[in-house]
Short mmCIF file of C-alpha atoms in Angstrom, two decimals:
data_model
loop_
_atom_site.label_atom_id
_atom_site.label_comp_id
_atom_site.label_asym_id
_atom_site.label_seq_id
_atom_site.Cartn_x
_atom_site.Cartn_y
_atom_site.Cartn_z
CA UNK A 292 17.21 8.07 3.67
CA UNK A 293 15.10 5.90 1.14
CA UNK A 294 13.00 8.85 -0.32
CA UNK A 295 12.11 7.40 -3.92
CA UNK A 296 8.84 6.25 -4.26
CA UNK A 297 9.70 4.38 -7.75
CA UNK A 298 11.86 1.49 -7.06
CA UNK A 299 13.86 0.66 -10.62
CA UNK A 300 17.89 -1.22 -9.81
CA UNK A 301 20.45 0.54 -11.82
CA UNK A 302 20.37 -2.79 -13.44
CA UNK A 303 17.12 -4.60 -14.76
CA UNK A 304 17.44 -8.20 -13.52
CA UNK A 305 17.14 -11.54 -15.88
CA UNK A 306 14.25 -13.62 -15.83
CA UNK A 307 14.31 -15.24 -12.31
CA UNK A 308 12.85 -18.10 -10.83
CA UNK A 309 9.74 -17.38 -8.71
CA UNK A 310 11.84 -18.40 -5.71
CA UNK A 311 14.04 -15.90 -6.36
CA UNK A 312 12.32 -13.31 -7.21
CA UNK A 313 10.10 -13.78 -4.07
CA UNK A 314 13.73 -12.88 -2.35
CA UNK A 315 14.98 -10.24 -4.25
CA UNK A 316 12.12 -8.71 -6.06
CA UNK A 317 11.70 -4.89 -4.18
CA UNK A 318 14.96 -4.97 -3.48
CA UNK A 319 17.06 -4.69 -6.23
CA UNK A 320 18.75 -1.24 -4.99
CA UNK A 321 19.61 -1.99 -1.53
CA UNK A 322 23.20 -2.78 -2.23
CA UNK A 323 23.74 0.35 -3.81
CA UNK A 324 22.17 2.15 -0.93
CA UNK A 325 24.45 0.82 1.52
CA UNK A 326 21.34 -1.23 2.87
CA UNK A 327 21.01 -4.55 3.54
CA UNK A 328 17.43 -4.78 4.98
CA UNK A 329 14.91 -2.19 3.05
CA UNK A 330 13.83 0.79 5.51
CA UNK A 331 10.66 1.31 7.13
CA UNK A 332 9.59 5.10 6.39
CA UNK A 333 7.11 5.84 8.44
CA UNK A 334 6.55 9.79 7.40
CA UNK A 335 3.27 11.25 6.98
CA UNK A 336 4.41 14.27 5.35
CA UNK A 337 7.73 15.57 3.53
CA UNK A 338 9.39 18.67 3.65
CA UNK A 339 9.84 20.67 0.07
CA UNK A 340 11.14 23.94 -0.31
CA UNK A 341 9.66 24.34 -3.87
CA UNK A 342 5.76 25.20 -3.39
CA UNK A 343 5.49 25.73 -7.39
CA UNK A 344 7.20 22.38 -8.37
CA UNK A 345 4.80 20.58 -5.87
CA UNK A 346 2.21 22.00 -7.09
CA UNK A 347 3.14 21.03 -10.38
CA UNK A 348 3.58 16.82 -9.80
CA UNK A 349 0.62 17.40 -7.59
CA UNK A 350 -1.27 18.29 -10.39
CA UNK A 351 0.22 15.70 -12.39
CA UNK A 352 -0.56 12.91 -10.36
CA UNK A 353 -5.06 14.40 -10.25
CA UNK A 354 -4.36 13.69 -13.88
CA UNK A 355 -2.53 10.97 -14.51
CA UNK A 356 -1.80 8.52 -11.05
CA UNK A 357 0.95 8.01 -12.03
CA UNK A 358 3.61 7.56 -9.03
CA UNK A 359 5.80 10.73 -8.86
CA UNK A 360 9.12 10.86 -9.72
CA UNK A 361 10.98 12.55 -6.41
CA UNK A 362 10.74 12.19 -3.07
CA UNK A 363 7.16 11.69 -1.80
CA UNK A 364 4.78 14.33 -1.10
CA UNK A 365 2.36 13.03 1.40
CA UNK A 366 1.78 9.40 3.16
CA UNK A 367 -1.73 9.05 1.46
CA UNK A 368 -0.67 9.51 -1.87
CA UNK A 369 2.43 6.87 -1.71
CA UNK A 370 4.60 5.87 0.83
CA UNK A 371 8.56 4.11 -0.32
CA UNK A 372 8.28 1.34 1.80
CA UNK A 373 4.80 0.16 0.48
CA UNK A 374 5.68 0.82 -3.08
CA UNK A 375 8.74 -2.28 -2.57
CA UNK A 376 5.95 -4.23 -1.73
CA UNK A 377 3.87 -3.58 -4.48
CA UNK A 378 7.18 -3.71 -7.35
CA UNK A 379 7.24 -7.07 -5.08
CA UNK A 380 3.98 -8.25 -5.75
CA UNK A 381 3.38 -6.68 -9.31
CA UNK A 382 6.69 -9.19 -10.41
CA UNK A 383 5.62 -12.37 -8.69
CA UNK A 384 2.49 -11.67 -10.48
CA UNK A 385 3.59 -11.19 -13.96
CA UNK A 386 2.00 -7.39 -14.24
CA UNK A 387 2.99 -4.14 -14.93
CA UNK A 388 2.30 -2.87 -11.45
CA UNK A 389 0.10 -3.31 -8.39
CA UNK A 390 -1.64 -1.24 -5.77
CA UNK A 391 -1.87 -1.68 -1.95
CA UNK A 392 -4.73 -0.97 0.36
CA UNK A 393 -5.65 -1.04 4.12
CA UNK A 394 -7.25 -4.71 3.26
CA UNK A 395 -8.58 -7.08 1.05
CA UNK A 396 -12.14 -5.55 1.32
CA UNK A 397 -10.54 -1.70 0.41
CA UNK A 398 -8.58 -2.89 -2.75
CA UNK A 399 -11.86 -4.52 -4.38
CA UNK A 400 -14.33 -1.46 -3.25
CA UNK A 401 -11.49 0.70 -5.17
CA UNK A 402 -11.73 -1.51 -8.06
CA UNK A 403 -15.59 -1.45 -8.38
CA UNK A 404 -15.56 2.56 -7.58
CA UNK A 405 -12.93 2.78 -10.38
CA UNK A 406 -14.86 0.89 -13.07
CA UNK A 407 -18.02 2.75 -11.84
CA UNK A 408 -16.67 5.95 -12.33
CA UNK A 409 -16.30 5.06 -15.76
CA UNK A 410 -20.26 4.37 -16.22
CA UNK A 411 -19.44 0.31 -15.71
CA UNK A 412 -21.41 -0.19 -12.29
CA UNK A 413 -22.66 -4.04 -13.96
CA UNK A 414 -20.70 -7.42 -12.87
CA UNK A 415 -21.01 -10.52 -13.80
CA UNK A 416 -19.62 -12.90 -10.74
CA UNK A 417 -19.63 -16.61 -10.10
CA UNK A 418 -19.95 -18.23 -6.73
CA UNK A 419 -18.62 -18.93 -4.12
CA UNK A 420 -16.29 -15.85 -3.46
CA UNK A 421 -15.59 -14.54 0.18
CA UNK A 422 -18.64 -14.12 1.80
CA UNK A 423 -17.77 -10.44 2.08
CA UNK A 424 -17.01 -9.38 -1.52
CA UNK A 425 -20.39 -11.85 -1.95
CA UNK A 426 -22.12 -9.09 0.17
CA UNK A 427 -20.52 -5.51 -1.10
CA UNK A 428 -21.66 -6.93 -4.66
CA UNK A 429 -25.01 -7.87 -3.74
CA UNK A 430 -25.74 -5.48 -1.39
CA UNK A 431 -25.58 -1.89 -3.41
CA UNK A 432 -23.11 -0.23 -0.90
CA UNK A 433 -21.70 1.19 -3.89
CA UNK A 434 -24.33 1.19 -6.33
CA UNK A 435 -23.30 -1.49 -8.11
CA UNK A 436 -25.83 -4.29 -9.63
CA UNK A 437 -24.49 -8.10 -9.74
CA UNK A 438 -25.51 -10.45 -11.71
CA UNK A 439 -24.90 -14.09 -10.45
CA UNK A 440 -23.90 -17.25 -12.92
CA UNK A 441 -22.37 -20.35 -13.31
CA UNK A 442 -18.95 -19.63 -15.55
CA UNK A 443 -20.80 -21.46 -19.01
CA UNK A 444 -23.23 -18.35 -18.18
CA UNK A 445 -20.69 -15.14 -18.43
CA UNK A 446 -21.08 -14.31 -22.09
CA UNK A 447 -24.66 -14.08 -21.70
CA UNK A 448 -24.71 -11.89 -18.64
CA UNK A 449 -22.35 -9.57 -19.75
CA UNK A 450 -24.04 -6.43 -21.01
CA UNK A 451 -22.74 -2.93 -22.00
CA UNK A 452 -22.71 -1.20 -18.94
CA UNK A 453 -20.98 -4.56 -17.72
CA UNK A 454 -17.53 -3.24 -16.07
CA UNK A 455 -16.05 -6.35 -13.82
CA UNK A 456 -15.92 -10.33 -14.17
CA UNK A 457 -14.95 -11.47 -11.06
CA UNK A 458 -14.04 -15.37 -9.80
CA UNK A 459 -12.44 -16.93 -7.05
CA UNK A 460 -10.22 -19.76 -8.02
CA UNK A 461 -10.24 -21.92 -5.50
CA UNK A 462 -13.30 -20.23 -4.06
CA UNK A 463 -13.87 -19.73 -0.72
CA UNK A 464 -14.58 -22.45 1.30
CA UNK A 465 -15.31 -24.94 -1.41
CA UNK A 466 -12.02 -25.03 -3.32
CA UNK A 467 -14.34 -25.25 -6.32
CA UNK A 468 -11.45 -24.41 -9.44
CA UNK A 469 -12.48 -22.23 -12.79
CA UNK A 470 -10.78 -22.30 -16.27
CA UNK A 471 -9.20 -18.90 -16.27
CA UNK A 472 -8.23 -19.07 -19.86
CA UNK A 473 -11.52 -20.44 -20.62
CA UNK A 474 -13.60 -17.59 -18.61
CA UNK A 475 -11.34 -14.64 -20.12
CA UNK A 476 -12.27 -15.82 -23.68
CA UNK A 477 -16.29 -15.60 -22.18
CA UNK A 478 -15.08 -11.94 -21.05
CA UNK A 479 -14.47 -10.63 -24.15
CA UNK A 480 -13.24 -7.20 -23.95
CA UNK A 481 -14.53 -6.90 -20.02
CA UNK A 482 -11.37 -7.27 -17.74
CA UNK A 483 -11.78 -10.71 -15.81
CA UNK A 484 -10.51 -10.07 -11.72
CA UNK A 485 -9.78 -13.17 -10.20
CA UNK A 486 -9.29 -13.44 -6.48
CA UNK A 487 -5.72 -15.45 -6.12
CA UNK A 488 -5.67 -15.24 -2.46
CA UNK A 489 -5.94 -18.67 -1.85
CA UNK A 490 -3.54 -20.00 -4.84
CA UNK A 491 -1.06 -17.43 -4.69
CA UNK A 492 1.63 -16.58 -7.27
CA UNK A 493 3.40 -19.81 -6.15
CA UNK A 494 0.55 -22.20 -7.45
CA UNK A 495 -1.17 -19.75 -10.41
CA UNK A 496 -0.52 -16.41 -11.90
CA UNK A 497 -3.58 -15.48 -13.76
CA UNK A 498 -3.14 -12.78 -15.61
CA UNK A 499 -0.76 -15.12 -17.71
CA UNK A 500 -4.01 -16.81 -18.37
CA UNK A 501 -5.99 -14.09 -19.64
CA UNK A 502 -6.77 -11.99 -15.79
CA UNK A 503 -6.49 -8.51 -16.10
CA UNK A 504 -7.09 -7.99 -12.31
CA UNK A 505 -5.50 -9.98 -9.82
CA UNK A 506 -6.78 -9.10 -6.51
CA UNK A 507 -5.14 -10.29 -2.85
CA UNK A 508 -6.53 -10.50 0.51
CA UNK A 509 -2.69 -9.71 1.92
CA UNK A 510 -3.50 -10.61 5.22
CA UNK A 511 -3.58 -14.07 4.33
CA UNK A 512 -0.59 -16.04 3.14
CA UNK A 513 1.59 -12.58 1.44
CA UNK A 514 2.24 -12.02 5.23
CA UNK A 515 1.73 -15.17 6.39
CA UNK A 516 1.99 -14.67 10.33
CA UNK A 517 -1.22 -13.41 10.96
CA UNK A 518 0.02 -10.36 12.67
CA UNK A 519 -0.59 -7.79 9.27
CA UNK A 520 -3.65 -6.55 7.25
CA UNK A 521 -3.96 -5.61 3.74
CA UNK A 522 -5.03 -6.06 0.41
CA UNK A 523 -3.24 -5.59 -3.04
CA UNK A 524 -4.70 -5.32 -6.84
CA UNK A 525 -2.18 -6.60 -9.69
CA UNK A 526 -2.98 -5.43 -13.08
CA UNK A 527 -1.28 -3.53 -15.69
CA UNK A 528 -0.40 0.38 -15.16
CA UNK A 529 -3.18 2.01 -16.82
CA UNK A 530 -5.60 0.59 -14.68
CA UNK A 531 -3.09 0.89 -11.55
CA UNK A 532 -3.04 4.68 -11.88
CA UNK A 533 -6.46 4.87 -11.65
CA UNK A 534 -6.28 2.99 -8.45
CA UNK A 535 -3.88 5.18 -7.40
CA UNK A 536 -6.44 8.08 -7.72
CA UNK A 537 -8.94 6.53 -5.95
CA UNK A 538 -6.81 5.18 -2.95
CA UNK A 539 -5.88 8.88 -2.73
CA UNK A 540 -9.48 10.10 -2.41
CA UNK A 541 -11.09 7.43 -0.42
CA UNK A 542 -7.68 6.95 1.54
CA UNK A 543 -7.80 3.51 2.16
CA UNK A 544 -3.76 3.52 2.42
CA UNK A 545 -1.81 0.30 3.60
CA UNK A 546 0.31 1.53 6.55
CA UNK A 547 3.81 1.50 5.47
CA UNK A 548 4.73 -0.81 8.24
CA UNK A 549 1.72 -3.35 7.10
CA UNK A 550 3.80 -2.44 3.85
CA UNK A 551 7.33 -3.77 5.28
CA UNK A 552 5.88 -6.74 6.87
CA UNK A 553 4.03 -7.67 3.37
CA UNK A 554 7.40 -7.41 2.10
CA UNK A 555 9.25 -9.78 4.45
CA UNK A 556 6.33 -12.03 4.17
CA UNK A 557 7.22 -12.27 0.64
CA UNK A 558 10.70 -13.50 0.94
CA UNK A 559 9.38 -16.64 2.54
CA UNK A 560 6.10 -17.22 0.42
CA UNK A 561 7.51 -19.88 -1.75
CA UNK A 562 8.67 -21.79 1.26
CA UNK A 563 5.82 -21.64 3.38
CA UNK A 564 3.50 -22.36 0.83
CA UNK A 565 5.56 -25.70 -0.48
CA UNK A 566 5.61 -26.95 3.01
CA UNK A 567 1.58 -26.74 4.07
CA UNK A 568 0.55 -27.71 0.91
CA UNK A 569 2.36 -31.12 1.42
CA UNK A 570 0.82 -31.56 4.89
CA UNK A 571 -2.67 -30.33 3.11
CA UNK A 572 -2.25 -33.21 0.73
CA UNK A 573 -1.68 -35.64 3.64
CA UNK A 574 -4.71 -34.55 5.52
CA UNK A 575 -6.87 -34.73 2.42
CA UNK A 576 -5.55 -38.26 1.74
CA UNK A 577 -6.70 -39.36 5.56
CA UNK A 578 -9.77 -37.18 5.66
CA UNK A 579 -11.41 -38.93 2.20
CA UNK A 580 -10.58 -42.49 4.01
CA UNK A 581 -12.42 -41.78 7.23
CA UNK A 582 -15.58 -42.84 8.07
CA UNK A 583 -16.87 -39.88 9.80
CA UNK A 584 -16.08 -37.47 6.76
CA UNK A 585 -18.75 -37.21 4.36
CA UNK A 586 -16.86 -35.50 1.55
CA UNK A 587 -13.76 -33.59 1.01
CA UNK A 588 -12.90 -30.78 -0.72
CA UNK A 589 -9.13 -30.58 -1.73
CA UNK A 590 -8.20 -28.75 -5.46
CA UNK A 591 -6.38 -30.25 -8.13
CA UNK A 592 -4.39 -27.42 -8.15
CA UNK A 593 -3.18 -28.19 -4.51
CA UNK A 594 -2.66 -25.73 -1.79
CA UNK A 595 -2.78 -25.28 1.77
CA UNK A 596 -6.55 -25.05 2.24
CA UNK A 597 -8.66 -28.10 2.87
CA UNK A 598 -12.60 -27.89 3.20
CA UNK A 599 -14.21 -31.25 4.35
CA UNK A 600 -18.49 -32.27 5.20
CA UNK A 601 -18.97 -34.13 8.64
CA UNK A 602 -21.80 -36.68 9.31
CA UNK A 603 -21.65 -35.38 12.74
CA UNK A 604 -22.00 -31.86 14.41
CA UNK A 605 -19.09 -29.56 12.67
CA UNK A 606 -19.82 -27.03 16.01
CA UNK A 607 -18.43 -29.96 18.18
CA UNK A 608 -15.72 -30.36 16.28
CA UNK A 609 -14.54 -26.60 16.42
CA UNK A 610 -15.26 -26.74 20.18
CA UNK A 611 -13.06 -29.73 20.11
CA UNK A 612 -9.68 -29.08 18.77
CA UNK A 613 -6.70 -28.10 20.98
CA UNK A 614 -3.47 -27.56 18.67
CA UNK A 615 -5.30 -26.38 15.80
CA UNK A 616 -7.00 -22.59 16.07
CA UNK A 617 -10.43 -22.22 15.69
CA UNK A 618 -10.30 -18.45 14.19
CA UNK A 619 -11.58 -16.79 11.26
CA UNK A 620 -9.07 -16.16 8.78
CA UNK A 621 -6.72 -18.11 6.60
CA UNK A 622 -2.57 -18.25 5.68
CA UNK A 623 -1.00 -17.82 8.90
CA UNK A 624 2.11 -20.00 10.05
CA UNK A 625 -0.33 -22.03 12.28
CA UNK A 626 -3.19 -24.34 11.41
CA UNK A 627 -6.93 -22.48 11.37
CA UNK A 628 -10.85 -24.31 11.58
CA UNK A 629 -13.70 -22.35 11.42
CA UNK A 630 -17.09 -23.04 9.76
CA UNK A 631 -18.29 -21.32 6.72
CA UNK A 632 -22.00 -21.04 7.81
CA UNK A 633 -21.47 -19.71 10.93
CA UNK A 634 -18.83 -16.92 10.02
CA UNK A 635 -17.11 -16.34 6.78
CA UNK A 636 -20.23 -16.31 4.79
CA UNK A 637 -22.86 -16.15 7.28
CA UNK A 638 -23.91 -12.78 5.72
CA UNK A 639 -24.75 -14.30 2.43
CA UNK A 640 -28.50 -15.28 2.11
CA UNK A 641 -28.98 -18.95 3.45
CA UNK A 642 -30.31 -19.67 0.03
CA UNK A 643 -27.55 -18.62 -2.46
CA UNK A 644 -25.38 -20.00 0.30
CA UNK A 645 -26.71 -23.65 0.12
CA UNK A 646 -26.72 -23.47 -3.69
CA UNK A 647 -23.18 -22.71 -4.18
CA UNK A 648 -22.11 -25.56 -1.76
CA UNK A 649 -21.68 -23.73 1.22
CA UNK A 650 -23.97 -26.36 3.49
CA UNK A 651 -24.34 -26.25 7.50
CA UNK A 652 -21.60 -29.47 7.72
CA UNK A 653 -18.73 -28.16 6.05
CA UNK A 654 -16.07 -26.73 7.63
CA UNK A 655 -12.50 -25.30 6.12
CA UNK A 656 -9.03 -25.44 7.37
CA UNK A 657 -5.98 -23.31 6.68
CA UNK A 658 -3.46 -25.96 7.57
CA UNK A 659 0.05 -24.58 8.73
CA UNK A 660 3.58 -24.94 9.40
CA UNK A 661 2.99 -27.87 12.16
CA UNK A 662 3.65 -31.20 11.81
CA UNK A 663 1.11 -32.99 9.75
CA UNK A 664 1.41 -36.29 12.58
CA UNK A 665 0.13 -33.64 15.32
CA UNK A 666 -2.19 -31.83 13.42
CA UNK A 667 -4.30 -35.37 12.47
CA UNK A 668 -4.24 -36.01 15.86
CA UNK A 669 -5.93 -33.48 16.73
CA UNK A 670 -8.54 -33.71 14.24
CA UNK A 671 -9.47 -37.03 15.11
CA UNK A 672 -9.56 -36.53 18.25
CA UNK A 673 -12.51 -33.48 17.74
CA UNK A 674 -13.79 -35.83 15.27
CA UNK A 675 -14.56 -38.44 17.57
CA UNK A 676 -17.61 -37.52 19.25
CA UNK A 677 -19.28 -37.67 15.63
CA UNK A 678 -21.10 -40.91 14.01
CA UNK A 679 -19.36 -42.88 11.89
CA UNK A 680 -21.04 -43.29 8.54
CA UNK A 681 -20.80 -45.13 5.36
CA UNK A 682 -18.11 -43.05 3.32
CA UNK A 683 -19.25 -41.33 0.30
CA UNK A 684 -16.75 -40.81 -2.00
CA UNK A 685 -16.03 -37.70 -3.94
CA UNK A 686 -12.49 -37.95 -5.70
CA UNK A 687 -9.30 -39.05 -3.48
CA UNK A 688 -6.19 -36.53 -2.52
CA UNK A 689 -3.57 -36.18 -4.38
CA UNK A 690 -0.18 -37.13 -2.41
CA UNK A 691 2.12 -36.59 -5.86
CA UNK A 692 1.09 -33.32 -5.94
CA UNK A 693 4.18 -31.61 -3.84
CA UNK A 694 5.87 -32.91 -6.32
CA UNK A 695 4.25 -30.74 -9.28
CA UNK A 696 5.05 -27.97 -6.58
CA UNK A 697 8.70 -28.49 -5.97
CA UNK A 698 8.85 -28.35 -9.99
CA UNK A 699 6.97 -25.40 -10.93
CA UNK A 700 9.36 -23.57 -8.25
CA UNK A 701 12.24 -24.41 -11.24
CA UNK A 702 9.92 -22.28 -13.84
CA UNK A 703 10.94 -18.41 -14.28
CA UNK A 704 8.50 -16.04 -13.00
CA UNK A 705 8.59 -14.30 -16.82
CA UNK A 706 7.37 -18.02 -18.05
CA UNK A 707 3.72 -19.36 -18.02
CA UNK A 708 3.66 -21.37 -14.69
CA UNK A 709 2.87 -25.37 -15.36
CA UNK A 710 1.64 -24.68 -11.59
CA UNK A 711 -1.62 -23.57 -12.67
CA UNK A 712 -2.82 -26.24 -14.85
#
C-alpha cells in the first residue's frame, strides 16, 4: 500500500522539459513500487500501534507543518494521493512545495488567515480578479481591509501591517496582463500572490518572476474535465507549512480522489492547453474582424480564454448558442460562454465593476477541445440577431502565437519560461 505522505524517487530527476515533467512529475516512485498508475487512498484514519510516537510527530507537525515522515496519521492532516498532486504542481511551478484545498476560494481564505495570524490583515490588490476573491477581500469575512490600485499605485499603498499583494494575470474576464517582475520590485519585502489560473504553468510561472504565492483555482484547466474541484497555493516551504496548519484547523482538505483526478489532469495539461489556445487565437482573429463585435479582449500572452464587447444584446447571445455551453466556469475540455455582469462578478459593486472594465456587453469564453470551424459557427450564428456596427478597433489577434507555445514547451521547467514574456 502507498502509505508515505512525502513523495522523494530514490533518484532526483534532471531538469525536464515542462512536458515532461507534467507526465512524470508525482510519480517518480511508481516503478519501484511495482505500480504503474499512482493509487487512490481513500483512508480517513490509520492504524498505529505506537500512541507515544504519534503523539510525538503529532506534536511536531502543531509546531512546525511540516509533512510527517511515516505513514499518515489522519485524512485532514495529509492524505498520499493528494500530496503527488501537490509534488506535481509545486515542480511545474518552479517552488519548493504547494498546498491543496477543497477549492480555489479555500486555498486563498487560508492564505489571508495565515498572513493575518501574523498581525498582516492589510492588502494591496489590483483589479479585476475573480469576482469572488474581489468580494472575500472587500467584504471583511475575515477581517481583512483591502486597499484597491492600479499596479503604478502598489508601493504607495503598501503599509506596515500590509501582509498580501495580490494580481490576476490575465484577470478575470478582461485578460488585462501585469508586469510580474515589475509589480514584485513595487512589493518590496511583501510577498506578491498572483492568481495563474488562467495562464497556467504552461504559458507563465511567476514565481520565476519575482511571485512568492502562486495560487490555482484547480477546478479549472489542472483538471481540465470539469468533473473535479479544488484549489492549490505554490510557494516555497516555509510559507507551505503554515498552510499546512491552517488547512488542518479550518479543514478545508481536497478529497484525495479530487487529489488523483488533479493529478491525471496534469499529465495532459501541456496538451490541452497548446491545442485551445490555437483555436483561441483563431476566434480572436475572426471576432476583431466582425462587425457586430465591438472590441476584443485576447492577451499577448495567449491562452485559451477570449473575452469580447457586443453592439447587440450579450443575453441573446448566451440564449443563442447550441454547441458551445453557456455555464459558469472556465478550463474544461468543452467550450464555455457566460457573461461577467450577470454571474462571475455580479457580486462586485456595479461601480468598481464598470471601472475595471467589467461593462454590461462583455462576455468571456473558455474555448475547448472542439473544432475551431464548429465552434465559429456557432457563434455567429448567436451573434446574428445583433446590429451590425462600425468596428472599433482595439489591437488584432495574434495567429503566430501557437507558435511561441509549441517553443516554450522545448524550455526546461528549472529554466525561466520565454512563455511568459
Amino acid at each position: 500500500m502507498d502509505n508515505e505522505v512525502s513523495i522523494t524517487p530514490a533518484t532526483p530527476p534532471r531538469s525536464r522539459a515542462l512536458a515532461t515533467e507534467a507526465v512524470h512529475a508525482g510519480r517518480d516512485d511508481l516503478a519501484s513500487l511495482g505500480l504503474h498508475a499512482p493509487p487512490l487512498d481513500l483512508s480517513t484514519t490509520y492504524p498505529s500501534y505506537d500512541s507515544r510516537g504519534e503523539a510525538e510527530r503529532i506534536d511536531t507537525f502543531a509546531t512546525t507543518g511540516a509533512r510527517l515522515d511515516g505513514p499518515p496519521v489522519y485524512a485532514r492532516l495529509d492524505n498520499p494521493t493528494t500530496a503527488r498532486f501537490e509534488t506535481a504542481l509545486a515542480r511545474l511551478e518552479g517552488t519548493d512545495s504547494a498546498v491543496a484545498f477543497a477549492s480555489g476560494m479555500a486555498a486563498l481564505t487560508a492564505v489571508l488567515l495565515a498572513r493575518a495570524s501574523m498581525g498582516l490583515r492589510h492588502v494591496v490588490a489590483v483589479r479585476p480578479l475573480y469576482g469572488c476573491s474581489d468580494h472575500l477581500l472587500g467584504a471583511g469575512l475575515l477581517g481583512t481591509e483591502v486597499t484597491w490600485t492600479d499596479p503604478a499605485g502598489i508601493s504607495d499603498a503598501i503599509r506596515p501591517d500590509t501582509g498580501l499583494v495580490m494580481v490576476e494575470t490575465p484577470a478575470n474576464p478582461t485578460l488585462a496582463e501585469v508586469d510580474i517582475r515589475a509589480v514584485a520590485h513595487s512589493c518590496g519585502t511583501v510577498p506578491l500572490l498572483v492568481d495563474n489560473t488562467f495562464a497556467t504553468p504552461v504559458l507563465q510561472r511567476p514565481a520565476e518572476h519575482g511571485a512568492r504565492i502562486v495560487l490555482h483555482s484547480a477546478t479549472k484547466y489542472l483538471g481540465g474535465h470539469g468533473d473535479v474541484m479544488g484549489g492549490v497555493v505554490a510557494c516555497d516551504e516555509e510559507f507551505a507549512a503554515r498552510l499546512r496548519q491552517v488547512r488542518f484547523a479550518t479543514g478545508g482538505v481536497l478529497h484525495p480522489l479530487a487529489g488523483y483526478l488533479l493529478l491525471r489532469g496534469l499529465s495532459t495539461l501541456p496538451v490541452r492547453i497548446r491545442a485551445a489556445s490555437a483555436s483561441a487565437a483563431e476566434l480572436s482573429r475572426r471576432l476583431t474582424a466582425d462587425p457586430r463585435i465591438s472590441r476584443v479582449h485576447y492577451p499577448e500572452l495567449g491562452g485559451a480564454m477570449v473575452s469580447f464587447e457586443v453592439y447587440g444584446d450579450p443575453h441573446r447571445v448566451i440564449a443563442g448558442v447550441r454547441l458551445i455551453t453557456p455555464a459558469v466556469s472556465l478550463g474544461s475540455v468543452d467550450s464555455l460562454i457566460q457573461h461577467p455582469a450577470s454571474i462571475s462578478h455580479r457580486i462586485v459593486d456595479e461601480g468598481d465593476r464598470q471601472a475595471s472594465g467589467v461593462g454590461d456587453r462583455l462576455l468571456r469564453m473558455s474555448v475547448g477541445l472542439e473544432d475551431v470551424e464548429d465552434l465559429w459557427a456557432d457563434l455567429c450564428q448567436a451573434l446574428s440577431d445583433g446590429p451590425a456596427q462600425p468596428m472599433r478597433r482595439v489591437r488584432s489577434a495574434e495567429p503566430e502565437w501557437p507558435e511561441r507555445l509549441k517553443s516554450s514547451e522545448r524550455s526546461k521547467s528549472s529554466e525561466p519560461s520565454s512563455a511568459g514574456r
